[in-house]
Amino acid sequence: MSLPALPRRTILGAAAVAAPAVLGLSARADAATSTSTASSAAAAAPGAALLPGGGDLGANVIVFDPSMSSGSIQSRLDQIFQQQETAQFGTGRYQLLFKPGTYSGLNAQLGFYTSISGLGLSPDNTTINGDITVDAGWFNGNATQNFWRSAENLALVPVNGTNRWAVAQAAPFRRMHVRGNLNLAPNGYGWASGGYIADSRIDGQVQPYSQQQWYTRDSVIGSWLNGVWNMVFSGVQGAPPQGFPNPVYTTLGTTPVSREKPFLYLNGTEYRIFLPEKRTNASGVTWGSGTPRGTSLSLSQFYVAKPGVTAATLNEALTQGLHLLLTPGIYHLNQPIQVNRAGTVVLGLGYATLVPDNGVTALKVADVDGVRLAGFLIDAGTVNSTTLLEVGPAGTTTDHSANPTTVQDVFVRIGGAGAGKATTSMVINNRHTIVDHTWLWRADHGSGIGWDTNRADYGLVVNGADVLATGLFVEHFNKYDVQWNGERGRTIFFQNEKAYDAPNQAAIQNGSIKGYAAYKVGDNVTVHEGWGLGSYCYYNVNPAIVQHNGFAAPNRSGVKFHDLLVVSLGGQGQYERVINETGSPTSGTSTIPSTVVSYP
């Protein structure tokens, strides 16, 4: 999303920001959750020199302590923001960590590729009397490009009672406690196009104002103010009742399956990674009654990767039995990262970015249980990759329901920072995989863009059965944005824009059909269900282009959709139908959605 006219950079020196000595290797993993890294490493590579687990987190992870003065913390925050505020396609990557305790008088403004997190086991262990602010002054009040930033695991007491979080895609707000209101629009209520909240408590009111769409999962809110096009809730206590299309609320009482994102925390002086347990039919936060349920791993069980490390070294660490912690920065890969061990964690900090070179796939997961991929960006390379992320081998039918793979806050970008190409961004073959918040984006602005310059035919392809997507954002692909071939798939919230830059009708022609649907369920699928799905068109290169429908699926009783919409943004192109041959066409320039409440 980057519509300027529609409703809808020197950092502190490394020595000054290095993590404290407590980040060193620790052997104090508790017996219940530790693994014998040395034993598995020796078995994997007898006689080889072992790669170390643990270690410091590098210069771009900045750790704050309650003993520091508010002035020094604020100065550090302001320096980072000054560098990152407008650096949409820059190379800076930063993780801000706050040790447990209370901080006062802070306003942490977040720019691009900046993540802020508390280091407690509960958000309430780390309280900021102040604000974590995302606004759009850099873009004249337009928040539709406020991508790639995040806030996690903190409690906020906003100075004026309301915290501003005016974001667009790839900007999760997870595991947060706002002791006040949360405003999701920029100052002046300019355009906004987000967003995602999970496992959070907002004591006051959530105020979307101009936000066009939003998904909130497994949270607690005081109240919700309004909606524009598509507001979706699952497992949210205090959510408004079902009302789509007027008001525009899709509300599910629970989330069928969820497992929160892994996170870094401090246990005394030891850094650990907490692994929340899987929940079924969940509602509300995981941390409301104290210690969350799950297990944890010592940092000594992770290979702490720094930019410049080779893919071969990352794979050797995995072979040794280590997990991966990707510290902030850009990682070039000349071979795939291969995750073959059940229960492996690959966790990124500060939007760590993987760039596959020479057409390789960035990361592949084997047919194993319980892999957790979280918190990183994949940026397509200049040589076309067939795929960028593959979860499971083709054709697998293994049951992973007891311990599924989760893909959380894993984002894909093709073009924008330079020409990039990939035929398919993400392929899910493993059964029961949970894709919990992703944004797959073929860039519509920046450098290296054009119908064939950053060619990318498909966003998400799901071949595995029983896959669940919660918070699915997929935009601008040359053909199908989502192609879902697996049985019993489910999607809760989908946001899409068709490719802006199609040169003419012939360029998007799909046989006898005008255009490729944003979300296509395979012709042989017998059971599928979706809630709260929207597709928008903005064919600004050729506004005469007609898209037949936003959604296409087999017309059978087991394939069900609830609360669908298509929108022509300012009349730049039109839809003839919403799903298959159902739903009124869009028309004119009024940007009014055409909706279908239930299909079939």
mmCIF file of N, CA and C in Angstrom, residues 505 536-547 567-576 586-589:
data_model
loop_
_atom_site.group_PDB
_atom_site.id
_atom_site.type_symbol
_atom_site.label_atom_id
_atom_site.label_comp_id
_atom_site.label_asym_id
_atom_site.label_seq_id
_atom_site.Cartn_x
_atom_site.Cartn_y
_atom_site.Cartn_z
ATOM 1 N N GLN A 505 -4.624 -4.953 -20.448
ATOM 2 C CA GLN A 505 -5.489 -6.078 -20.119
ATOM 3 C C GLN A 505 -4.840 -7.411 -20.490
ATOM 4 N N TYR A 536 -8.084 -5.255 -3.245
ATOM 5 C CA TYR A 536 -8.230 -3.919 -3.817
ATOM 6 C C TYR A 536 -7.477 -3.857 -5.142
ATOM 7 N N CYS A 537 -7.995 -3.077 -6.068
ATOM 8 C CA CYS A 537 -7.249 -2.837 -7.303
ATOM 9 C C CYS A 537 -6.950 -1.348 -7.453
ATOM 10 N N TYR A 538 -5.786 -1.095 -8.038
ATOM 11 C CA TYR A 538 -5.343 0.276 -8.302
ATOM 12 C C TYR A 538 -4.442 0.226 -9.530
ATOM 13 N N TYR A 539 -5.066 0.001 -10.688
ATOM 14 C CA TYR A 539 -4.310 -0.138 -11.933
ATOM 15 C C TYR A 539 -3.964 1.256 -12.450
ATOM 16 N N ASN A 540 -2.968 1.864 -11.836
ATOM 17 C CA ASN A 540 -2.670 3.265 -12.153
ATOM 18 C C ASN A 540 -1.929 3.429 -13.474
ATOM 19 N N VAL A 541 -1.270 2.383 -13.975
ATOM 20 C CA VAL A 541 -0.619 2.475 -15.283
ATOM 21 C C VAL A 541 -1.666 2.456 -16.388
ATOM 22 N N ASN A 542 -2.699 1.635 -16.205
ATOM 23 C CA ASN A 542 -3.771 1.526 -17.192
ATOM 24 C C ASN A 542 -5.106 1.379 -16.453
ATOM 25 N N PRO A 543 -5.745 2.493 -16.099
ATOM 26 C CA PRO A 543 -6.992 2.436 -15.320
ATOM 27 C C PRO A 543 -8.155 1.748 -16.024
ATOM 28 N N ALA A 544 -8.008 1.443 -17.313
ATOM 29 C CA ALA A 544 -9.085 0.767 -18.039
ATOM 30 C C ALA A 544 -9.111 -0.740 -17.786
ATOM 31 N N ILE A 545 -8.114 -1.267 -17.075
ATOM 32 C CA ILE A 545 -8.047 -2.711 -16.846
ATOM 33 C C ILE A 545 -9.221 -3.164 -15.975
ATOM 34 N N VAL A 546 -9.784 -4.326 -16.327
ATOM 35 C CA VAL A 546 -10.878 -4.930 -15.578
ATOM 36 C C VAL A 546 -10.404 -6.256 -14.981
ATOM 37 N N GLN A 547 -10.632 -6.412 -13.692
ATOM 38 C CA GLN A 547 -10.328 -7.640 -12.960
ATOM 39 C C GLN A 547 -11.649 -8.375 -12.753
ATOM 40 N N VAL A 567 -12.506 -3.662 -3.637
ATOM 41 C CA VAL A 567 -12.560 -2.202 -3.709
ATOM 42 C C VAL A 567 -11.742 -1.743 -4.903
ATOM 43 N N SER A 568 -12.297 -0.860 -5.702
ATOM 44 C CA SER A 568 -11.525 -0.128 -6.701
ATOM 45 C C SER A 568 -11.083 1.182 -6.074
ATOM 46 N N LEU A 569 -9.785 1.367 -5.965
ATOM 47 C CA LEU A 569 -9.249 2.566 -5.319
ATOM 48 C C LEU A 569 -9.283 3.734 -6.299
ATOM 49 N N GLY A 570 -10.250 4.607 -6.107
ATOM 50 C CA GLY A 570 -10.350 5.794 -6.950
ATOM 51 C C GLY A 570 -10.709 5.517 -8.388
ATOM 52 N N GLY A 571 -11.255 4.329 -8.667
ATOM 53 C CA GLY A 571 -11.647 4.014 -10.035
ATOM 54 C C GLY A 571 -10.503 3.626 -10.945
ATOM 55 N N GLN A 572 -9.349 3.307 -10.354
ATOM 56 C CA GLN A 572 -8.204 2.883 -11.168
ATOM 57 C C GLN A 572 -8.322 1.386 -11.424
ATOM 58 N N GLY A 573 -9.103 1.026 -12.440
ATOM 59 C CA GLY A 573 -9.461 -0.353 -12.686
ATOM 60 C C GLY A 573 -10.732 -0.708 -11.937
ATOM 61 N N GLN A 574 -11.345 -1.825 -12.319
ATOM 62 C CA GLN A 574 -12.607 -2.243 -11.698
ATOM 63 C C GLN A 574 -12.648 -3.761 -11.554
ATOM 64 N N TYR A 575 -13.475 -4.222 -10.600
ATOM 65 C CA TYR A 575 -13.822 -5.634 -10.463
ATOM 66 C C TYR A 575 -15.214 -5.866 -11.051
ATOM 67 N N GLU A 576 -15.380 -6.999 -11.725
ATOM 68 C CA GLU A 576 -16.709 -7.372 -12.214
ATOM 69 C C GLU A 576 -17.520 -8.133 -11.168
ATOM 70 N N THR A 586 -17.661 -3.316 -8.894
ATOM 71 C CA THR A 586 -17.305 -1.969 -8.458
ATOM 72 C C THR A 586 -17.559 -1.025 -9.624
ATOM 73 N N SER A 587 -17.672 0.266 -9.313
ATOM 74 C CA SER A 587 -17.921 1.214 -10.403
ATOM 75 C C SER A 587 -17.524 2.606 -9.956
ATOM 76 N N GLY A 588 -17.253 3.443 -10.929
ATOM 77 C CA GLY A 588 -16.978 4.846 -10.648
ATOM 78 C C GLY A 588 -15.685 5.054 -9.895
ATOM 79 N N THR A 589 -15.581 6.196 -9.251
ATOM 80 C CA THR A 589 -14.343 6.587 -8.571
ATOM 81 C C THR A 589 -14.551 6.772 -7.076
#
